[in-house]
Each structure stands twice: as structure tokens, then as C-alpha cells.
Short mmCIF file of C-alpha atoms in Angstrom, two decimals:
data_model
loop_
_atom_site.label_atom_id
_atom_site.label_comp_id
_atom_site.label_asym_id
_atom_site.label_seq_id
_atom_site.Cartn_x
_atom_site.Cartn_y
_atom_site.Cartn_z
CA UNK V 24 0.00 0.00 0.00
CA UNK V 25 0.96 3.55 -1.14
CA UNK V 26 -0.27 6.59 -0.48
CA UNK V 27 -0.12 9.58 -3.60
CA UNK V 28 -0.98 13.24 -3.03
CA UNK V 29 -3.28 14.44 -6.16
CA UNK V 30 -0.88 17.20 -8.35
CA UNK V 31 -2.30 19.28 -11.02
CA UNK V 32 -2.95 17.19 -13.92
CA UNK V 33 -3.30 13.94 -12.32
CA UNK V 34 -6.30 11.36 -13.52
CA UNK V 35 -7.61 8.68 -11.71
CA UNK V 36 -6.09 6.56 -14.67
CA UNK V 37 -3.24 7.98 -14.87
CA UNK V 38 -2.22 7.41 -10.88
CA UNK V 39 -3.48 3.73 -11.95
CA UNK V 40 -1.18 3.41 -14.84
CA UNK V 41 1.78 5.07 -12.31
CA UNK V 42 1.49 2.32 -9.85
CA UNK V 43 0.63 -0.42 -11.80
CA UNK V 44 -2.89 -1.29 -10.17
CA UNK V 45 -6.45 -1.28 -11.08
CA UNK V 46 -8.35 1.62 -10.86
CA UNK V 47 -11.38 -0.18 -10.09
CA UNK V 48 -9.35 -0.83 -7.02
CA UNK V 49 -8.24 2.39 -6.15
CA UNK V 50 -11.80 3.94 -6.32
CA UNK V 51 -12.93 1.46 -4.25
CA UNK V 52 -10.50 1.39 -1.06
CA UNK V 53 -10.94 5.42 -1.19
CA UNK V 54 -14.42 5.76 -1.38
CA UNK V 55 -14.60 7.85 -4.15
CA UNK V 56 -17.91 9.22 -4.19
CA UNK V 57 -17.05 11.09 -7.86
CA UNK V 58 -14.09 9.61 -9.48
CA UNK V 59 -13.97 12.02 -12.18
CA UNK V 60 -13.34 14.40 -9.46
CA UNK V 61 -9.76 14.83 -7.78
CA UNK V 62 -8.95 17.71 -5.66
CA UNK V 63 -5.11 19.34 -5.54
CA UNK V 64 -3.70 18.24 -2.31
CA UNK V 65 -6.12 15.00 -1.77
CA UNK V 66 -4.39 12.05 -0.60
CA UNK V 67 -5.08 8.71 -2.19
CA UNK V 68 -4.37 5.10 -0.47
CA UNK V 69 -3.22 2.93 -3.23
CA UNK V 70 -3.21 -0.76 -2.89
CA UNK V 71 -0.44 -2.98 -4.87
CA UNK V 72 -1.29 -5.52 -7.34
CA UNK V 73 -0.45 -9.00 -5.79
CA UNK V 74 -0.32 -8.28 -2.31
CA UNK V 75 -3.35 -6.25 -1.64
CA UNK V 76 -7.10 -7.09 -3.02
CA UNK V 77 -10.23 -4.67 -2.24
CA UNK V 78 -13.42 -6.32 -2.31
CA UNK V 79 -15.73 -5.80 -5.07
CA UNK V 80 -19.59 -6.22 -5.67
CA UNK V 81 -20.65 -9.93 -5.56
CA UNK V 82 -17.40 -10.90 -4.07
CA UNK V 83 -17.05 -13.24 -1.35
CA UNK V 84 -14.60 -14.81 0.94
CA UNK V 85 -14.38 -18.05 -0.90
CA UNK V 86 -14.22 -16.51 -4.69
CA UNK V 87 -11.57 -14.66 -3.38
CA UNK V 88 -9.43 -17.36 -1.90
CA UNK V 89 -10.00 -19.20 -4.92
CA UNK V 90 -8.63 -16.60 -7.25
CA UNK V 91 -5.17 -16.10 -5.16
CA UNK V 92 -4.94 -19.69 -4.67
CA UNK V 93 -5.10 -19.04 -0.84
CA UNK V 94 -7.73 -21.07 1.85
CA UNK V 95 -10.28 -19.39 3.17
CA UNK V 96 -9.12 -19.74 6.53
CA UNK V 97 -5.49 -17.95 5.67
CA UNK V 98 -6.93 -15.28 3.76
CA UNK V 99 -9.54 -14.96 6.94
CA UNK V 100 -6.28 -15.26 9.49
CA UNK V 101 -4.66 -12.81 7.61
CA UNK V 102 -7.00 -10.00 8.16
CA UNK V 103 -8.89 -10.62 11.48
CA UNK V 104 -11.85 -12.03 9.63
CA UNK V 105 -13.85 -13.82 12.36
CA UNK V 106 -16.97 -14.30 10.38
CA UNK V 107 -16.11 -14.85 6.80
CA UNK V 108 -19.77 -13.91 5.58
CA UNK V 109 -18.59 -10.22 7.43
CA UNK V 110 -16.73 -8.69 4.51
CA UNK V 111 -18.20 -5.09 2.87
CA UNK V 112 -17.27 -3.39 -1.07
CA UNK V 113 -14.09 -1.29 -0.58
CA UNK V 114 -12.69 -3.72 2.35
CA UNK V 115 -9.20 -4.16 1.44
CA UNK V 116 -7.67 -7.25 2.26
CA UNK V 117 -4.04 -8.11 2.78
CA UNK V 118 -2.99 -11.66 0.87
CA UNK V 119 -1.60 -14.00 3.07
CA UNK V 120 1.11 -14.47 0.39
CA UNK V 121 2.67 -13.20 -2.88
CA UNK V 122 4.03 -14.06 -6.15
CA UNK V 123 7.85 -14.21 -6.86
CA UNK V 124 8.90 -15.55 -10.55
CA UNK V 125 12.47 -17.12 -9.94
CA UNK V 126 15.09 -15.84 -12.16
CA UNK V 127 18.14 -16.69 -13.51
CA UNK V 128 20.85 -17.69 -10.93
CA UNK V 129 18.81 -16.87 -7.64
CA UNK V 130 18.63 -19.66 -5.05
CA UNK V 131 16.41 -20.12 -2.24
CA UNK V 132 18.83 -18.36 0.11
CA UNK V 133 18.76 -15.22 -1.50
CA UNK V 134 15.31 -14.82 -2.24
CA UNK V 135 14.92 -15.17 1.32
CA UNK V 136 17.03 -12.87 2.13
CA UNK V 137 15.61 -10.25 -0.31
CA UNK V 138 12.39 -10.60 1.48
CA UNK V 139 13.82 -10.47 4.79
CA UNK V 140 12.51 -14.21 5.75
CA UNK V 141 13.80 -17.12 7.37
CA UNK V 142 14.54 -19.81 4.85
CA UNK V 143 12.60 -22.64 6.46
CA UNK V 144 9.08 -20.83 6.55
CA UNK V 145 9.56 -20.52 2.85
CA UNK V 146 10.72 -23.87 2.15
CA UNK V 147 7.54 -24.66 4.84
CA UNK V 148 4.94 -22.36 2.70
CA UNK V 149 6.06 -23.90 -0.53
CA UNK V 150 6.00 -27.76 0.05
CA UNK V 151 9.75 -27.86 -1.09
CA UNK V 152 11.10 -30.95 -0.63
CA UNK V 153 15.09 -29.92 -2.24
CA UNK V 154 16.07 -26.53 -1.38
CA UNK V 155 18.73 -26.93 -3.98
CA UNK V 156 16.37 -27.60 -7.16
CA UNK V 157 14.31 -24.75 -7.86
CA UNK V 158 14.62 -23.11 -11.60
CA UNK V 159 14.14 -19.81 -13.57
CA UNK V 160 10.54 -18.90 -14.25
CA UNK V 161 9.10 -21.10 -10.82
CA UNK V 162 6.68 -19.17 -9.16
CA UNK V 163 7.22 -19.01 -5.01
CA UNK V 164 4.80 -17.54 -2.65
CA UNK V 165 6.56 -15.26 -0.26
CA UNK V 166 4.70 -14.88 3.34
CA UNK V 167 3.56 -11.42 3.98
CA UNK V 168 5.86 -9.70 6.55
CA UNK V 169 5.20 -10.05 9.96
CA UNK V 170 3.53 -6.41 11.26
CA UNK V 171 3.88 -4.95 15.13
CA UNK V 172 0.83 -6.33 17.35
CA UNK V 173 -1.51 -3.28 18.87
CA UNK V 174 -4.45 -2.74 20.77
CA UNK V 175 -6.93 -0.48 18.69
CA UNK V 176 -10.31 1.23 20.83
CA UNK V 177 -12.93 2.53 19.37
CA UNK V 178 -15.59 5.06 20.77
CA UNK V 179 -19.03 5.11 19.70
CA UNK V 180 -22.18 6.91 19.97
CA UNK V 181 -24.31 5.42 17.72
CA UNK V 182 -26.45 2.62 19.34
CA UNK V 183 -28.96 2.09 16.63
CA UNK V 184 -29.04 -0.13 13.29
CA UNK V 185 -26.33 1.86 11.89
CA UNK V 186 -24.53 1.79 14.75
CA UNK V 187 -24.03 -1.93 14.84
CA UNK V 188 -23.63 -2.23 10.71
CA UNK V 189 -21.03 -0.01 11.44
CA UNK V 190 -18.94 -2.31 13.96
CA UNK V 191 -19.98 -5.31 12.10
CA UNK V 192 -17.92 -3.69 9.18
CA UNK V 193 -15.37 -2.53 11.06
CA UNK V 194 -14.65 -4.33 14.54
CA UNK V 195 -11.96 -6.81 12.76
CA UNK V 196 -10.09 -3.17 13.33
CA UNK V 197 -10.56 -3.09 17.14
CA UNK V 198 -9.57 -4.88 20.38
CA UNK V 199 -12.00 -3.25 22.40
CA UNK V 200 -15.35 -1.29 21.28
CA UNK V 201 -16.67 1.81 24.25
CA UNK V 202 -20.20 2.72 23.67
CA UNK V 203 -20.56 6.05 25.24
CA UNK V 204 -21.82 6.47 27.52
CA UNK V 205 -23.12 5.44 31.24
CA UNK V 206 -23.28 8.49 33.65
CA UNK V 207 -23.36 8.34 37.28
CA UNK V 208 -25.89 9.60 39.55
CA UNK V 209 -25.77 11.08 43.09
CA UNK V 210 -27.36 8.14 44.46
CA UNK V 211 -24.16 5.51 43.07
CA UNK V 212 -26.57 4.48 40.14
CA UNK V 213 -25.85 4.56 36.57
CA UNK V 214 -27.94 6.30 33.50
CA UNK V 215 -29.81 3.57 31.25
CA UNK V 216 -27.90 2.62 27.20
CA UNK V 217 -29.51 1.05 24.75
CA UNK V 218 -26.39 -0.68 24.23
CA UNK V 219 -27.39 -4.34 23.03
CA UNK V 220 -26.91 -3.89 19.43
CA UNK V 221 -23.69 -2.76 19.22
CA UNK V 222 -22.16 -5.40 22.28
CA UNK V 223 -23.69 -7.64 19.82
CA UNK V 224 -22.05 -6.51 17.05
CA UNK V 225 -18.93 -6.42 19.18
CA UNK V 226 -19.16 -9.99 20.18
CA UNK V 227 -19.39 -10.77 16.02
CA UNK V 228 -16.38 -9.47 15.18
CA UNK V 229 -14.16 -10.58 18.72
CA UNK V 230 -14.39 -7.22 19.70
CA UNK V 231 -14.45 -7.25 23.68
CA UNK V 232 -16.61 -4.11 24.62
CA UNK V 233 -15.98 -2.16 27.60
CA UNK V 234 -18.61 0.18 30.07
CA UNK V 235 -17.55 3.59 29.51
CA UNK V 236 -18.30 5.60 32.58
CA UNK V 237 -18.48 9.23 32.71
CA UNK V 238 -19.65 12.24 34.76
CA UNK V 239 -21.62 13.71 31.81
CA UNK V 240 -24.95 15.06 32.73
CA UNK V 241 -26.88 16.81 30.39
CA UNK V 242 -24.54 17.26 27.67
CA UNK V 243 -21.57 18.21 29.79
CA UNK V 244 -19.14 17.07 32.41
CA UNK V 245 -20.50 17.90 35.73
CA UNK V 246 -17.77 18.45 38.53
CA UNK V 247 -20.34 18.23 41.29
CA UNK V 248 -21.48 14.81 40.80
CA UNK V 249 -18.03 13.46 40.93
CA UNK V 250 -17.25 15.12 43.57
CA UNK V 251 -20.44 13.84 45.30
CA UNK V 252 -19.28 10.11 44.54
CA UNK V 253 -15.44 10.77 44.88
CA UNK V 254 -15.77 11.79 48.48
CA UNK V 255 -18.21 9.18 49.67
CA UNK V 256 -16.64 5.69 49.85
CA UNK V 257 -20.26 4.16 50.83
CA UNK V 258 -21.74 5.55 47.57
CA UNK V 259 -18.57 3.87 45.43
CA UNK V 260 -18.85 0.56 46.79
CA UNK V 261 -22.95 0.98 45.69
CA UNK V 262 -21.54 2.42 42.14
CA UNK V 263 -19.45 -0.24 41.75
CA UNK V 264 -21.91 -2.96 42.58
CA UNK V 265 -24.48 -1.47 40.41
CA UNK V 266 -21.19 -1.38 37.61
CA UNK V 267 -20.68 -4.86 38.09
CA UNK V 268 -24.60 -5.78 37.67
CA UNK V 269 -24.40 -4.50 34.49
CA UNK V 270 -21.47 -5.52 33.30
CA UNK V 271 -22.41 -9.05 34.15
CA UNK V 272 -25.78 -8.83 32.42
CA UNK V 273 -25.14 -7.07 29.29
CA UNK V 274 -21.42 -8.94 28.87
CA UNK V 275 -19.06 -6.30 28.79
CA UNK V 276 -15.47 -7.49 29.98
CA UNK V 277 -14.05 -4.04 31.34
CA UNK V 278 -14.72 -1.01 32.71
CA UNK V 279 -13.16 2.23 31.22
CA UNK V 280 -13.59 5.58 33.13
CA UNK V 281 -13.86 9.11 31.88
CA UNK V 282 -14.23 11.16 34.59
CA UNK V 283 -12.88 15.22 33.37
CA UNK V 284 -13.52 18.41 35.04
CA UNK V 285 -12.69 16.58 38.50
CA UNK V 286 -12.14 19.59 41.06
CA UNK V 287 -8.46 19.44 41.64
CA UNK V 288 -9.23 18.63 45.69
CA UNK V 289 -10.46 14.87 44.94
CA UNK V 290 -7.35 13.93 42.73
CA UNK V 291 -6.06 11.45 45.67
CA UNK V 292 -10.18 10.74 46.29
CA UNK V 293 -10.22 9.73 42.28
CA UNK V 294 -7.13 7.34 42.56
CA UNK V 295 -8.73 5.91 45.48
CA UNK V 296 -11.61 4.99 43.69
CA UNK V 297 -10.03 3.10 41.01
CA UNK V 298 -8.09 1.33 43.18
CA UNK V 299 -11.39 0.08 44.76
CA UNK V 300 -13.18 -0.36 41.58
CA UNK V 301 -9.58 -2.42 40.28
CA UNK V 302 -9.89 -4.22 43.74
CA UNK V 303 -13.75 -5.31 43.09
CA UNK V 304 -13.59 -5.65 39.05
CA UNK V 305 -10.06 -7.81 38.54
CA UNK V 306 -11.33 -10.58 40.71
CA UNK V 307 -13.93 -11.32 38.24
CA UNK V 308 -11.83 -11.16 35.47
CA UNK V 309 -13.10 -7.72 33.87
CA UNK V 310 -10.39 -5.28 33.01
CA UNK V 311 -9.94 -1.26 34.30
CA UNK V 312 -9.01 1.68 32.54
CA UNK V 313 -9.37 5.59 31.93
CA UNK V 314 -9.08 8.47 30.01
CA UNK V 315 -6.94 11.15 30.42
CA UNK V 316 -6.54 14.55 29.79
CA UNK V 317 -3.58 15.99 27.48
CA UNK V 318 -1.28 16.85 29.92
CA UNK V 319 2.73 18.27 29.37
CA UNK V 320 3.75 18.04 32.94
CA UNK V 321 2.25 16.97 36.02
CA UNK V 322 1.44 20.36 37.79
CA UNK V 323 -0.45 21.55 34.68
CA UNK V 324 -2.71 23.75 35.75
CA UNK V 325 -6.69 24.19 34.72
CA UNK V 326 -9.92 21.77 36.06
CA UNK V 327 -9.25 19.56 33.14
CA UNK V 328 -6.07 18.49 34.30
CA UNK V 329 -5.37 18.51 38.02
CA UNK V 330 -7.42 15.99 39.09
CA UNK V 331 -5.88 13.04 36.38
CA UNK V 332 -2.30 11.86 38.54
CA UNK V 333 -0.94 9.78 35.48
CA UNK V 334 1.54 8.20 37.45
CA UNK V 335 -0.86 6.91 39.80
CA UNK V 336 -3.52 5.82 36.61
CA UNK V 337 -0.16 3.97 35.29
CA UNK V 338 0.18 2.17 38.41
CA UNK V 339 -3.53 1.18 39.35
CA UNK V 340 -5.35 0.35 36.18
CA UNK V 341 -4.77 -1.78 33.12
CA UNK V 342 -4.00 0.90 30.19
CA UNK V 343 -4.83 4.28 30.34
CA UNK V 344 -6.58 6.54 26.79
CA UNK V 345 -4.90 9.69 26.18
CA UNK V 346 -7.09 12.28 24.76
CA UNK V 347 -4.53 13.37 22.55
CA UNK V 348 -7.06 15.46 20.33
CA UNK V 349 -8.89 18.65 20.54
CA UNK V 350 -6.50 21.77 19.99
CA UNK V 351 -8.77 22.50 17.36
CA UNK V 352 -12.14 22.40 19.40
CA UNK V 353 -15.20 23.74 18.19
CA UNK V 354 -15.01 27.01 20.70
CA UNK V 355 -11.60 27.85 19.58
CA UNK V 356 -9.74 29.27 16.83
CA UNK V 357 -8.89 27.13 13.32
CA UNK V 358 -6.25 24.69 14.19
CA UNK V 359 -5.35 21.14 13.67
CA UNK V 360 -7.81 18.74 15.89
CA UNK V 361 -4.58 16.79 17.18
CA UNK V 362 -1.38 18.27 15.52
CA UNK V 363 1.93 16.10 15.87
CA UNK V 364 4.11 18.31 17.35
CA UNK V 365 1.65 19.14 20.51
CA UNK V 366 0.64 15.03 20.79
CA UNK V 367 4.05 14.42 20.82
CA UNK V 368 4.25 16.64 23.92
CA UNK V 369 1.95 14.90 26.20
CA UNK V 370 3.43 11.40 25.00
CA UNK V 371 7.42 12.72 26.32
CA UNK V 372 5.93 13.28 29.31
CA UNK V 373 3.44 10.50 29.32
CA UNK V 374 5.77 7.61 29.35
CA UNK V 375 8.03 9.08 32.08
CA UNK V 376 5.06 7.98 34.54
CA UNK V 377 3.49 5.64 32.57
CA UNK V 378 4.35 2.44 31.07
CA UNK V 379 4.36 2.90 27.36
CA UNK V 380 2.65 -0.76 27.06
CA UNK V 381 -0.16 0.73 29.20
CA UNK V 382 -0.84 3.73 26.84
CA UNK V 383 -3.66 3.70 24.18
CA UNK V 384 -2.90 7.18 21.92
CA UNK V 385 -5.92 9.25 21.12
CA UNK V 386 -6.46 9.68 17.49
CA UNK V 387 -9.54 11.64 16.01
CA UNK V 388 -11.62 10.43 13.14
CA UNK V 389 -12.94 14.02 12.23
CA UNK V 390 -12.02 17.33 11.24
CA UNK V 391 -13.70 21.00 11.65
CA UNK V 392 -14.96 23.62 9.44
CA UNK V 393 -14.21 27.22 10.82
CA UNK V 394 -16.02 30.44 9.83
CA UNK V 395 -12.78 33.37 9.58
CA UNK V 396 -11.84 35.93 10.41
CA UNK V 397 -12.58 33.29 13.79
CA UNK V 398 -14.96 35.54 16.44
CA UNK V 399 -14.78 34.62 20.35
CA UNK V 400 -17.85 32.69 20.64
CA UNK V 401 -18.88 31.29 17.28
CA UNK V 402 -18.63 27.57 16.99
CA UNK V 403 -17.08 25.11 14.08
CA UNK V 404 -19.14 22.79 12.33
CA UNK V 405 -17.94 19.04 13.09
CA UNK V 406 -17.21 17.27 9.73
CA UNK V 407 -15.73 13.98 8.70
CA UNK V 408 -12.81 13.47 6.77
CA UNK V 409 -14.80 12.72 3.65
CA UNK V 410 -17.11 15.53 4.11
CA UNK V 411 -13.85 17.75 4.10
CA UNK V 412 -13.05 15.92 0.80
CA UNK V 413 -16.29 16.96 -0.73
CA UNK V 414 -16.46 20.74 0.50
CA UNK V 415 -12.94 21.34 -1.12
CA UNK V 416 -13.52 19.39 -4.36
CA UNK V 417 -17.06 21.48 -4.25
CA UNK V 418 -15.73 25.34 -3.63
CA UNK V 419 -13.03 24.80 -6.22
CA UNK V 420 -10.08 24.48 -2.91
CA UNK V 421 -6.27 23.18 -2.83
CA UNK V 422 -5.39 21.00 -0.05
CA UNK V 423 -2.40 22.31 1.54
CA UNK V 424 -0.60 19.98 4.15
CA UNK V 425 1.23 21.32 7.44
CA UNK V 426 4.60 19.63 7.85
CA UNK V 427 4.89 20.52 11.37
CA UNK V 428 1.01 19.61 12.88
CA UNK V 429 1.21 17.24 10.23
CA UNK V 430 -2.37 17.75 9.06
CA UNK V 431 -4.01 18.90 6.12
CA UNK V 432 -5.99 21.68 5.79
CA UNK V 433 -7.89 24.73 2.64
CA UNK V 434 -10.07 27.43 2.97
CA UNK V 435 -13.22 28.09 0.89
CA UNK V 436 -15.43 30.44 0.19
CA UNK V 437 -19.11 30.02 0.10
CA UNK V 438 -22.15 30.67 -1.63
CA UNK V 439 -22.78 33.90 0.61
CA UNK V 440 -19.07 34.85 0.56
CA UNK V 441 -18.60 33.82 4.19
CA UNK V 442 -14.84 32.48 4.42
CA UNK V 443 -13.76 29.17 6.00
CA UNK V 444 -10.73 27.23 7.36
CA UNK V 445 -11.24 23.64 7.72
CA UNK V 446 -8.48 21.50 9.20
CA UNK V 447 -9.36 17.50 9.43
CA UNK V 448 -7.08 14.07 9.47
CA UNK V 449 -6.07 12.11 5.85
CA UNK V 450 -4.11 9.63 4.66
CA UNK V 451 -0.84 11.29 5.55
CA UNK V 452 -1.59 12.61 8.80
CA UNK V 453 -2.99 9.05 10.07
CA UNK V 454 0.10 7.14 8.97
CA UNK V 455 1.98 10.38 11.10
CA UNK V 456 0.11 9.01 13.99
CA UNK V 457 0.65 5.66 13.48
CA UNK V 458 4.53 6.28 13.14
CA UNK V 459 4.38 7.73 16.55
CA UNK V 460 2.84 4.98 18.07
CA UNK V 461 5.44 2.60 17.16
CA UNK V 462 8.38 5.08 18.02
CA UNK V 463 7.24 5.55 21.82
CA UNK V 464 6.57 1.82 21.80
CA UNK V 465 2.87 2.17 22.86
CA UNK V 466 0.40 -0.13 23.93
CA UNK V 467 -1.68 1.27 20.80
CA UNK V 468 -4.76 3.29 19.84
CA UNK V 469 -7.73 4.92 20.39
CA UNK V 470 -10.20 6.16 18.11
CA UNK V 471 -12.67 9.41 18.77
CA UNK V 472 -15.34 8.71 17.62
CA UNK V 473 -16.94 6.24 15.04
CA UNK V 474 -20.11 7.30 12.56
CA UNK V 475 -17.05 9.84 10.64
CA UNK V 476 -16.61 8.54 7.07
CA UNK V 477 -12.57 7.97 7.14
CA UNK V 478 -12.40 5.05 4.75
CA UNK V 479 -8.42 5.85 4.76
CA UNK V 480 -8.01 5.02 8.17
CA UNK V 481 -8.16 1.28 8.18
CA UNK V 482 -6.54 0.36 5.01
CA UNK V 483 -3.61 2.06 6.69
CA UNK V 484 -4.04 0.97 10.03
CA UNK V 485 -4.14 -2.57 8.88
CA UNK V 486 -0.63 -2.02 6.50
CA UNK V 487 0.79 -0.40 9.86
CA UNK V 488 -0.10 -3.29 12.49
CA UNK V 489 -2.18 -6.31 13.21
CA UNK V 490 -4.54 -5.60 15.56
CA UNK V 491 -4.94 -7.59 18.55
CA UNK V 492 -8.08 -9.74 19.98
CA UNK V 493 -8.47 -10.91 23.08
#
């Protein structure tokens, strides 16, 4: 897999003819809603002939297999597939092996090494029973490299039909799926979700799903309620029972907790309570975990931050998320929604206090549309990566790409000559984020928030890693 940034001039067929790959194919793993349409700037995933295959209408598993000369159950193996019937147009699917012609004077030693594998799995993959006796023009299937291992989270809010479609088209992509959300109460109760279909969905696809928790009330997070539970160890042991009830009922195997706004006076009151909740929730074989504010240093001051001790999350629950997203919130002024440079900052001083095996990085599926000049008080419009797509290719806009946020972004002007600034993630700035995750060694990923049309995304996050399941 490639990725090629649209210059002036290009064609769909003529990127095609420049890799060497069906355009059929390309249209397809992109999502190309008008392919006679390419916008300056636009990044393209390309898949390569041979090695990569994107699912067409009327395909299925089996016809598949069949045409690479591959079982079902490798190509299946090779791409998370836990249901076989569970594959959707524009999937693309990694081949569990490839073709390489022999020619003249190679032996089975060096095409190994070319390839970078051990001798005996090829010998193993092939059936060869000489090593010595293969020939010019004999086809050998070479394995498909090893990738890192990750965790991969996934936030939705969508507990409806579309909801679960969704996750039944995606969840080969996750380890764990976080319907959001349950809120707490005053009394130690939780907030009703009409969560079935998607932990069903979940359960499809391996996916283990985990109870998010939050202080949200009415649309925001309230700082009172915590604080009514965080200083009353009578009404956490109630919380946690009613936690575990539902847990146990609805078959979620972990509990992750998103408590933000916590007044800075019950940070040792929050630690307490996960070590409780770890205490209760371990026993029965259900795992912990929380979110976290971005934070650069631990004294960092503000109500978001205070209250979330990351060395003491590192040491009491299983992995920790790191919001690593929002500079670019909808209140504020045009910027990148998580640029590099700033993520980077919370992750040098994330893993001097926390395990970098216990850290999921935050990593938005969405982008914003800004009216400028920006006025104190107006609010962006929330739009998906596609959507961005479609607004430049529709006002006529160049995509221009930040080297140091390392996100794209174009302005536009609009029907009543209103100016915007949209910023939003692409194929570029996702493999940026994926690059990171592998440099600070981290446990993996965590994605805010599905229903966002980013059909880049997991083409790219399947080249980059396999994803674990539990």
C-alpha cells in the first residue's frame, strides 16, 4: 500500500497506470464518491497488485481465496476475519502471500534474504522438498511480513441499526469497542444505554466491549457529581456494585472511566476509587481503565487536568486513553484537531510515569470547518474526513498539508461569501500518527469517535499493524 498526493494534472487513470494497479481498485478502497473528481492536495491510499485485493460487488470470501490460490481460513487469518460472511465493497484485504517468478541464478537463500525471511518458513509455505532444485521462471509464494501487534479502541455513539452495521464492518479493526456512555448519579446508580446492538455486534467481530463511565450530565461534564461520589466511599462501593450488575448482564469485559472536570481537591479521592473499583472488578476477570486529559507536565494547571495523577492511573489500572485530540475544538480558533508536534508533547511526558505498554494514543476520526476571520464565541461545524473531501472538491479548494502539525488543511469560500478554514485528518496525517505509536513503543490506539466517514483510516491501520483480539 501507497499513499499519492493528487498534483495538477493527475487522472484517476493515470495514478493507476503510475502504480501499476487497477483503478477499479483504487476507487474502491478510497471511497470515491465522484471519481472524475480529484482535488489538488487530496491524498489517495493505493493498494499494490499481488499483495493487496479490495473487495468488489458480488465478491465473497471463498471466490476470493480461490482466485489467489489461498484457503479461506489464511486469507480470513490474515485480516482478522472472524466471520467470513462479514466482509463489505471497498474492504481491502491483505494476501496472506505473494508471487515471486524465480530468475536466472537466484537460489532459495537469496530470495529469502531479499524478502527479509527465514529460509525454512519458505521452504515450509512452498512444500519444497530440495532446497537446492528450484529453476528460472518457478513461481514461489513469499509470506507477507510479519507487522507490530496493537491494541486499537474505538468510541461510539451510535447505538442504533447503523450503529451496529457499522462495527460489524469494522470491529476486525478493534480490540476493544466503548459505547458512550453510562453516567453516574448522586445516588451511586448509573444512566440507562440502549447498548445491546452494538455489544452484539462487538461480540461478532471478537471485539471485547468495555462500560464507559463518565460524569456527563446533560450534555456536559459535571464536577459536582463526581465530587459527590469521589468523596463518599459508601456511595462507590454501591456504584461499583451497580457497575458490576451491568457488566455481568449485558457482557461487557471491562470497565473504562472518563471522569474530566474533576475539582483538583479529589485527585487522591479519584485514585482511590479506582483502586477500589480495580480491587472489586479484577477478581472477576473484567479489566480497568481511563481516560486522560492531554497533559505536558504533572502540575499543569486548569480543572481539566489537576485531578488526572498519570503516574498513579499507570500504576492502578490496566492501560490508560490519552485524549490526545482537541486543539482545534469547536469554541476555539482554526487549528489542527490533534497536531503532531503538541501530541508528541503529552506522550514525552506520558511515558516518564506511565508504562508505554499501558498507553492507548488518542487519534480523532474528524475534522472542523471554521467560519474566519474566527470571532470569540462562534462555533465550528464538526465534519468527517470525507465531508472535508467533498467541501474542497465542491468550492473549487487546494489542499495544503502542514509539515509541522502534520495535518491537512484549505479554505473556501461560500455561496454567501462567508470564508472558511477547515483542518481534518487524511491519509498522511494518520500514517503520522501511526509512526508515533510505534516510536514511543505504545500499547496502541484509540479512536474518537466512530459514525465519521474515514475510509483511509483502516486500510492504513491494517498495512501499519495487526490488531490484537483478546
Amino acid at each position: 500500500m501507497q499513499i499519492h498526493v493528487v498534483q495538477s494534472g493527475d487522472s484517476l487513470w493515470r495514478i493507476s497506470q503510475n502504480y501499476a494497479t487497477d483503478i477499479n481498485q483504487i476507487i474502491l478502497v478510497n471511497q470515491l464518491d465522484n471519481p472524475d473528481v480529484l482535488v489538488i492536495g487530496q491524498s489517495l491510499v493505493i493498494p499494490e497488485a499481488n499483495r493487496e485485493y479490495v473487495v468488489q460487488p458480488g465478491d465473497n470470501l471463498y471466490a476470493i481465496a480461490q482466485r489467489y490460490s489461498v484457503t479461506v481460513q489464511e486469507l480470513a487469518d490474515a485480516n482478522n476475519i472472524t466471520n467470513p460472511s462479514l466482509i463489505y465493497v471497498g474492504q481491502l484485504l491483505h494476501l496472506p502471500y505473494y508471487p515471486h517468478v524465480v530468475q536466472s541464478g537466484e537460489t532459495l537463500w537469496s530470495i529469502a534474504q531479499r524478502y527479509g525471511i527465514e529460509i525454512e518458513r519458505l521452504i515450509q509455505v512452498n512444500n519444497i522438498a530440495n532446497p537446492s532444485l528450484i529453476y528460472s521462471g518457478q513461481t514461489i509464494r513469499i509470506p507477507a511480513a510479519l507487522k507490530p501487534v496493537t491494541e486499537v479502541n474505538a468510541y461510539t455513539t451510535q447505538m442504533d441499526e447503523q450503529g451496529r452495521q457499522e462495527v460489524l464492518l469494522l470491529g476486525r479493526n478493534f480490540t476493544y469497542l466503548s459505547p458512550f456512555t453510562y453516567s453516574i448519579t448522586a445516588e451511586g446508580s448509573i444512566t440507562e444505554l440502549q447498548d445491546l446492538q452494538v455489544i452484539e455486534a462487538a461480540r461478532a467481530t471478537t471485539t471485547s466491549p468495555l462500560l464507559v463511565l463518565t460524569n456527563f450530565v446533560e450534555q456536559s461534564f459535571n464536577s459536582d457529581i463526581a465530587a459527590t461520589i469521589l468523596r463518599s466511599s459508601d456511595l462507590q462501593n454501591t456504584l461499583i456494585t451497580n457497575l458490576l450488575d451491568t457488566m455481568r448482564a449485558k457482557g461487557y469485559t471491562g470497565l473504562n472511566i472518563d471522569f474530566e472536570y474533576v475539582y483538583p481537591e479529589d485527585r487522591e479521592n479519584y485514585n482511590e476509587f479506582l483502586r477500589r473499583a480495580v480491587a472489586r472488578l479484577h477478581p472477576e476477570g473484567f479489566t480497568v481503565s481511563t481516560a486522560l486529559a492531554p497533559k505536558i507536565r504533572e502540575d499543569q494547571p486548569g480543572l481539566l487536568y489537576e485531578a488526572h495523577d498519570y503516574q498513579a492511573h499507570g500504576e492502578i489500572v490496566d492501560f490508560v486513553v490519552l485524549m490526545t485530540y482537541e486543539w482545534g475544538w469547536a469554541g476555539g480558533e482554526p487549528w489542527a484537531i490533534a497536531p503532531i508536534n503538541e501530541v508528541r508533547r503529552v506522550l514525552d511526558y506520558a511515558v516518564t510515569v506511565i508504562p508505554p505498554e499501558k498507553i492507548l494514543m488518542g487519534i480523532p476520526l474528524y475534522g472542523r470547518d471554521w467560519r474566519i476571520p474566527w470571532e470569540e464565541g462562534t462555533l465550528a461545524r464538526t465534519v468527517s474526513p470525507q465531508e472535508a473531501i467533498r467541501l474542497a472538491a465542491n468550492y473549487g479548494a487546494a489542499i495544503q498539508y502542514d509539515e509541522t502539525y502534520q495535518s491537512p488543511y484549505f479554505r473556501y469560500v461560500d455561496e454567501a461569501g462567508q470564508e472558511h478554514e477547515v483542518w481534518f485528518e487524511d491519509a498522511r496525517s494518520i500514517q503520522a500518527k501511526y509512526d508515533t505509536v510505534k516510536e514511543y513503543g505504545l500499547r496502541g490506539s484509540s479512536f474518537w469517535v466512530l459514525g465519521m466517514r474515514f475510509p483511509q483510516n483502516w486500510p492504513i491501520l491494517q498495512d501499519n499493524f495487526t490488531v490484537r483480539k483478546l
